[in-house]
C-alpha positions as CSV (number, residue, x, y, z in Angstrom):
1,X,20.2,-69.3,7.0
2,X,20.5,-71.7,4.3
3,X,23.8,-74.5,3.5
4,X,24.8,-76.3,1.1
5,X,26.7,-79.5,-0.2
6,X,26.7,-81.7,2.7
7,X,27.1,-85.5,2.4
8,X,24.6,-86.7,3.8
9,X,21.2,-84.7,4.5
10,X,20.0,-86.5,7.5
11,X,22.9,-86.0,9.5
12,X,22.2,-82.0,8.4
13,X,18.5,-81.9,9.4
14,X,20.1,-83.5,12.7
15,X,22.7,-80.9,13.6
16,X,19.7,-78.3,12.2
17,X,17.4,-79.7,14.2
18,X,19.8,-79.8,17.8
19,X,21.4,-76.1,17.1
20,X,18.4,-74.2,15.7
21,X,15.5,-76.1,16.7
22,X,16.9,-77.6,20.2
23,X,18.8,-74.8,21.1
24,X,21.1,-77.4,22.7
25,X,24.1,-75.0,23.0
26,X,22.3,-71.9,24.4
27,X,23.1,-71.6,28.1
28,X,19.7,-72.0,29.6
29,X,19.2,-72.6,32.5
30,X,22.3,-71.2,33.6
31,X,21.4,-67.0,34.2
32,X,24.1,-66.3,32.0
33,X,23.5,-64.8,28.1
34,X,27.1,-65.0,25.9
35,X,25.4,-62.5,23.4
36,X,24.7,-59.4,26.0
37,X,26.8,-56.7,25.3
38,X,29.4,-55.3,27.1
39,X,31.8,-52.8,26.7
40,X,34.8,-55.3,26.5
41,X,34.6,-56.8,22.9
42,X,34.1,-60.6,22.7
43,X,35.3,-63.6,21.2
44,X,33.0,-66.8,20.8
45,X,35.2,-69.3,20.1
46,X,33.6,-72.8,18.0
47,X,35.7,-76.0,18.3
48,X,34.7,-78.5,16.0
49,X,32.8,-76.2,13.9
50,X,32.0,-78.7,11.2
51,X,29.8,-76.8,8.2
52,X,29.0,-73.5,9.7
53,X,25.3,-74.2,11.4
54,X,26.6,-73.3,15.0
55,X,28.3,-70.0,13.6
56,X,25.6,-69.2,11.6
57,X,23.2,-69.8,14.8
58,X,25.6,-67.4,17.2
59,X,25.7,-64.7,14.1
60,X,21.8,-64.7,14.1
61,X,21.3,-64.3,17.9
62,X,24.5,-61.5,17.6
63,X,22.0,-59.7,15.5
64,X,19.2,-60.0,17.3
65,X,20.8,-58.8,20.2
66,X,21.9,-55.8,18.2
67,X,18.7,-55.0,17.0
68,X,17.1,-54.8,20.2
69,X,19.9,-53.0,21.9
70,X,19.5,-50.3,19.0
71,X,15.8,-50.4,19.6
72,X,16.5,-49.4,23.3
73,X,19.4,-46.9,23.3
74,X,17.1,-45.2,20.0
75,X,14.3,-44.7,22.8
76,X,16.4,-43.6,25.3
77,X,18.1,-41.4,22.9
78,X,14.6,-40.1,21.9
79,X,13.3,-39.6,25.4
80,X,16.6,-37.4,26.3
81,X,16.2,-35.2,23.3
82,X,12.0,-35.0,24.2
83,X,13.2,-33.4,27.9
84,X,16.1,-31.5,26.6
85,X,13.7,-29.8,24.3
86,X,11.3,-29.3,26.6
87,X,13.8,-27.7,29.5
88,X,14.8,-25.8,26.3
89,X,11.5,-24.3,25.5
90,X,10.5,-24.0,29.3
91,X,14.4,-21.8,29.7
92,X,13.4,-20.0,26.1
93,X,10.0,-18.8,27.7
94,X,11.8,-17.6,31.3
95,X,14.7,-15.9,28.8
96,X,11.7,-14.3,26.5
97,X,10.1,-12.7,30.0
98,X,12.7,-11.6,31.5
99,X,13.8,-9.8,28.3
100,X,10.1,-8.3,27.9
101,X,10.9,-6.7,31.3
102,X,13.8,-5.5,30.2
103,X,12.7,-4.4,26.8
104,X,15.1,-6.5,24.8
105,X,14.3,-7.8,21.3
106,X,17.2,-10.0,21.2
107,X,16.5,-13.7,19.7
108,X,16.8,-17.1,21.1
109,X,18.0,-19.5,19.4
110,X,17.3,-23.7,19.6
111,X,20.3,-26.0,20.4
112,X,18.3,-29.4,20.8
113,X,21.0,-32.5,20.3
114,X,20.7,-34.8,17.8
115,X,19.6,-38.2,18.7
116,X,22.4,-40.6,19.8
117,X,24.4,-43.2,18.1
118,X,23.2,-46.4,18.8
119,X,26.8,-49.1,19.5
120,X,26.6,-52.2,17.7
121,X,27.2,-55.2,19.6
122,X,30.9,-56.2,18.2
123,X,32.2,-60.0,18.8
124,X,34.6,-62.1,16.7
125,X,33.4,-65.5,15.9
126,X,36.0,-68.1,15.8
127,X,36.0,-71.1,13.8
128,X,38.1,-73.9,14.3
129,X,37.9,-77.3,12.3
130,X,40.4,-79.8,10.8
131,X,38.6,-81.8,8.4
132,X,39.2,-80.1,4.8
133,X,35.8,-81.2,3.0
134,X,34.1,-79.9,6.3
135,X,36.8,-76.5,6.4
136,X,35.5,-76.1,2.6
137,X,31.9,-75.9,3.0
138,X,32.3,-73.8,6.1
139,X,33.7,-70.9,4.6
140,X,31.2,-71.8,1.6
141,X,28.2,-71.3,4.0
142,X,29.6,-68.5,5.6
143,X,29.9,-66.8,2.8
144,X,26.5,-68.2,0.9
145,X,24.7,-66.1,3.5
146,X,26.2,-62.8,3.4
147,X,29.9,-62.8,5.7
148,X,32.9,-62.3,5.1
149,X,35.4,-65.1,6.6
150,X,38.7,-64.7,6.5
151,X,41.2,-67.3,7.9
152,X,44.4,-67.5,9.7
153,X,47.4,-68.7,8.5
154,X,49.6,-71.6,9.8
155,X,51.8,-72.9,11.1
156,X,51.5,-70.4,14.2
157,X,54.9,-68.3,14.3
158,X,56.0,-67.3,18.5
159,X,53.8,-65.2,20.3
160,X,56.3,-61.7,19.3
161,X,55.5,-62.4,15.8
162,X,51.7,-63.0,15.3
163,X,51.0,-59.6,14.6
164,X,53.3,-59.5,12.1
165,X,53.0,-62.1,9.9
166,X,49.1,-62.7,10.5
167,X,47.7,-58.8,9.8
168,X,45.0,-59.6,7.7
169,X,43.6,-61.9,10.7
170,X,44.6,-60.2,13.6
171,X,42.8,-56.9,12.5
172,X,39.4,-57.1,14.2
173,X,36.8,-55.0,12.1
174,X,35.3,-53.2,15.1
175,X,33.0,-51.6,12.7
176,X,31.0,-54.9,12.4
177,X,28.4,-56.9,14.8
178,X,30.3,-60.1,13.6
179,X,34.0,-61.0,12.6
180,X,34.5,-64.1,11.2
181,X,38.1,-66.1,11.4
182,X,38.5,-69.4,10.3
183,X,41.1,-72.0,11.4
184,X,41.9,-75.0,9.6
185,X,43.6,-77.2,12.3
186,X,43.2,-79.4,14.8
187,X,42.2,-78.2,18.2
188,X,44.7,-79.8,20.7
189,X,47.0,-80.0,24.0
190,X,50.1,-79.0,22.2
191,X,50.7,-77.0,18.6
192,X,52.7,-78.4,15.4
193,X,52.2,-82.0,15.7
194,X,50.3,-84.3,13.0
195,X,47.3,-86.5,14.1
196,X,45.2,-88.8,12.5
197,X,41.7,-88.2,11.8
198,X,39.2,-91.2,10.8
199,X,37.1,-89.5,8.4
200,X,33.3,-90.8,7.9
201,X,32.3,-88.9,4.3
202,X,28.5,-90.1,5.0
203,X,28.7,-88.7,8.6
204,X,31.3,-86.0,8.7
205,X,30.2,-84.4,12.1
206,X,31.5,-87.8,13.3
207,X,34.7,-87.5,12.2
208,X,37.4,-88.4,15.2
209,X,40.6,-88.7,16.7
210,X,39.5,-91.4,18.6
211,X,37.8,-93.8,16.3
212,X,37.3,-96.8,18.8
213,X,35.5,-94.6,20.8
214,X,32.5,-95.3,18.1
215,X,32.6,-98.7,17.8
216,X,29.4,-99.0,20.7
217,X,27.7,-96.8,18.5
218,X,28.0,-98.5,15.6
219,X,27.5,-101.5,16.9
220,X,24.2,-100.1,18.0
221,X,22.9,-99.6,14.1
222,X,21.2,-101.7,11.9
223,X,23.1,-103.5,9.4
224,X,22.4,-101.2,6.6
225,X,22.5,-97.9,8.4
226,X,26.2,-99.2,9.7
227,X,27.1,-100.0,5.9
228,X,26.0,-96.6,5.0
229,X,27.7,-94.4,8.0
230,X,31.7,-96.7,7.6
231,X,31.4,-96.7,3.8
232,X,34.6,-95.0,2.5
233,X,35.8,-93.8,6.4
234,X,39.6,-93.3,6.1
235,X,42.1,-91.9,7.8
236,X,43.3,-88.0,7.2
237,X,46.8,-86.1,8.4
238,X,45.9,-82.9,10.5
239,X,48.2,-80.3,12.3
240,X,47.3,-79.4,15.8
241,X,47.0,-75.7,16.9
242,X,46.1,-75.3,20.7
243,X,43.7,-72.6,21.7
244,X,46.1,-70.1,23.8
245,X,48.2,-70.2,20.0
246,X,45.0,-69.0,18.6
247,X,44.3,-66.4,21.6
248,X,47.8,-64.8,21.3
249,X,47.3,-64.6,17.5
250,X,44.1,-63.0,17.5
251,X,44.9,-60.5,20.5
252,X,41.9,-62.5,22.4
253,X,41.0,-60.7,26.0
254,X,37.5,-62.0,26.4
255,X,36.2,-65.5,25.2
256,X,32.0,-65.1,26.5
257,X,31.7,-68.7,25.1
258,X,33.8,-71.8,24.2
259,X,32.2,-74.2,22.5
260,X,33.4,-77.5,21.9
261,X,32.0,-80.6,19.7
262,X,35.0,-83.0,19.1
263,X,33.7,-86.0,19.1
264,X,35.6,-87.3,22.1
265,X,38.9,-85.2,22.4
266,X,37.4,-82.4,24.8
267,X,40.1,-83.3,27.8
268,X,42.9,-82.6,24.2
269,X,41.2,-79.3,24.0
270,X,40.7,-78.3,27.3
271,X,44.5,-78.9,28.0
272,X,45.7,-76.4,25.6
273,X,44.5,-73.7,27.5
274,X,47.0,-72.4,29.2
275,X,46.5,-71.1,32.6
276,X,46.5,-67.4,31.8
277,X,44.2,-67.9,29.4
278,X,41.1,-69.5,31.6
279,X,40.7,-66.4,33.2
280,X,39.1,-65.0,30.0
281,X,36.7,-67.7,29.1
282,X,32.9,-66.8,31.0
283,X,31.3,-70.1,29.6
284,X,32.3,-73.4,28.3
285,X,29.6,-75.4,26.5
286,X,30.6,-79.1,25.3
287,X,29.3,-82.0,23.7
288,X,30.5,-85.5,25.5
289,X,29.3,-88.5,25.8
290,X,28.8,-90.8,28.5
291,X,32.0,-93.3,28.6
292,X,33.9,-94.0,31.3
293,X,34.1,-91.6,33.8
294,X,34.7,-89.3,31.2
295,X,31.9,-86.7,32.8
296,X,33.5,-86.9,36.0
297,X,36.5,-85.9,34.6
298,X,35.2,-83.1,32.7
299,X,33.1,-81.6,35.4
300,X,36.7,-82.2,37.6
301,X,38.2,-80.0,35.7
302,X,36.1,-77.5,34.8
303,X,34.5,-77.1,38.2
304,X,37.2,-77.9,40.9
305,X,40.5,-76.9,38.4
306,X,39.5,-74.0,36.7
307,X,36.8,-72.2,38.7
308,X,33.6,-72.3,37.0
309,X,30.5,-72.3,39.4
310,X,27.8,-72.8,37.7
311,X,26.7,-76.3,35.7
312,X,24.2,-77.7,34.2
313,X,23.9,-80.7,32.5
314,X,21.5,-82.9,30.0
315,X,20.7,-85.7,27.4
316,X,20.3,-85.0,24.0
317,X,16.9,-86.4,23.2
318,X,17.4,-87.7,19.8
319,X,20.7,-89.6,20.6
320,X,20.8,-91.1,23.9
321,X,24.7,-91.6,23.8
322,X,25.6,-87.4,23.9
323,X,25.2,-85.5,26.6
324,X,25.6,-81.3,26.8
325,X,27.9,-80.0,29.5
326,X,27.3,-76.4,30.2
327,X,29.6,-74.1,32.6
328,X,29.8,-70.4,33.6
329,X,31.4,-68.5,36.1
330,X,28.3,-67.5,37.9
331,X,26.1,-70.1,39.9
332,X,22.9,-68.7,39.0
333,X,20.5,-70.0,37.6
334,X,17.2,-68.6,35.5
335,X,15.0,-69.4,38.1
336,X,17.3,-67.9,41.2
337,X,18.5,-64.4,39.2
């Protein structure tokens, strides 16, 4: 996968290095895989989505998953047709005897199937990120290597309307491994408001609702490296959208991974979910950071409020300050399954 016009390269190789390299996001060592298929078709849902390297990560391992699922069910396919050929020809040779005895010259005739249709694995990727420079080159490296976004509308109309005025977005290509849909909003606890973003142009992926959240870290940095990463921050207008808005719009039924990076608004997030909705999502992977109690909290919820059994939970290794929260339904783990 290849992306282009970022900012600032470093803090590219960085996310590069943490999605792709670091696999921080997969769900190991939690037994659970979002990318096995199922016969329900699934949503993976990307919250804070920033330039496309986490969708374009999930697309990859979609069609790998794919792949080998092809490679098995053209096998079994293979196998079945081998034996029914071979009762076949074992049937033709009792039919050819028994119509020797009989003195019948009649022909059989071969009726060997064709090899089955392998399924694609089908899931809809969903995109959601309010930053506009960050929206553009999204869709920009979405499409640079080979898919087709397309985005949904707002504002978000009631629930009886979606259908109707969002067609182009609610129609999910079935015929694809991977649907993209893109949402240019801000994932929050309640739809239609305005919020303020502090925008870092050298460091986009740190862009926040909650700017003095950062000020430890950039206290942290040398003198020139904190020049470089506030130069030309400002403050941006974004409207909210919560998640259950984006479910009903989309006809969601099965999220097999949230994924959250929002550089300290995950508790915003979490709280538009409404509670219907929680009983879709099989696995919630976030990116926090060690503040407060903030961890408690999240764990809190996710654990004792919504249901989730299994957890696991690490430091990044390159930035001591973010920790990866990982949650499924299941409490297995790799080494118990």
């Amino acid at each position: 996968s290849t992306i282009s016009g970022v900012q600032s390269p470093e803090e590219a190789q960085y996310i590069y290095q943490e999605i792709w390299v670091d696999s921080v996001y997969s769900m190991s060592p939690l037994a659970y895989d979002p990318f096995e298929d199922t016969e329900t078709f699934s949503t993976i849902v990307d919250v804070g989505a920033h330039v496309g390297l986490f969708a374009l990560w999930v697309a990859q391992n979609l069609k790998r998953a794919s792949t080998q699922r092809q490679r098995q069910e053209g096998k079994a396919s293979h196998r079945e047709a081998d034996e029914e050929s071979s009762r076949e020809k074992d049937q033709g040779e009792e039919d050819g005897q028994d119509r020797h005895n009989a003195g019948s010259s009649t022909k059989t005739t071969s009726s060997s199937q064709a090899p089955m249709k392998t399924k694609d694995i089908q899931t809809r990727i969903i995109c959601v990120e309010a930053v506009p420079r960050n929206f553009h080159l999204l869709e920009r490296n979405l499409k640079q290597n080979g898919y087709e976004p397309r985005k949904l509308r707002l504002p978000l109309v009631p629930a009886t309307c979606y259908a109707a005025t969002n067609k182009s977005a609610a129609r999910f290509n079935r015929s694809k491994n991977v649907d993209l849909t893109l949402v240019e909003a801000l994932a929050w606890s309640k739809g239609g408001e305005k919020r303020h973003i502090t925008v870092y142009p050298n460091m986009t992926g740190n862009s926040t609702t909650k700017p003095h959240q950062k000020e430890d870290m950039i206290s942290s940095m040398s003198y020139a490296k904190r020049a470089v990463y506030t130069a030309g921050a400002h403050t941006q207008d974004a409207t909210t959208v919560t998640l259950s808005q984006i479910f009903r719009a989309l006809g969601v039924e099965r999220v097999s991974l949230l994924k959250i990076d929002v550089e300290g608004a995950e508790e915003d997030v979490l709280e538009g979910i409404e509670a219907q909705d929680w009983k879709k999502i099989e696995a919630v992977v976030l990116e926090t950071h060690d503040v407060g109690d903030r961890v408690k909290r999240l764990v809190r919820i996710l654990m004792q409020e919504k249901g989730f059994e299994g957890i696991s939970l690490h430091r990044d290794p390159h930035a001591k300050h973010n920790l990866y929260l990982k949650v499924t339904r299941s409490a297995k783990s790799e080494d118990t399954c």
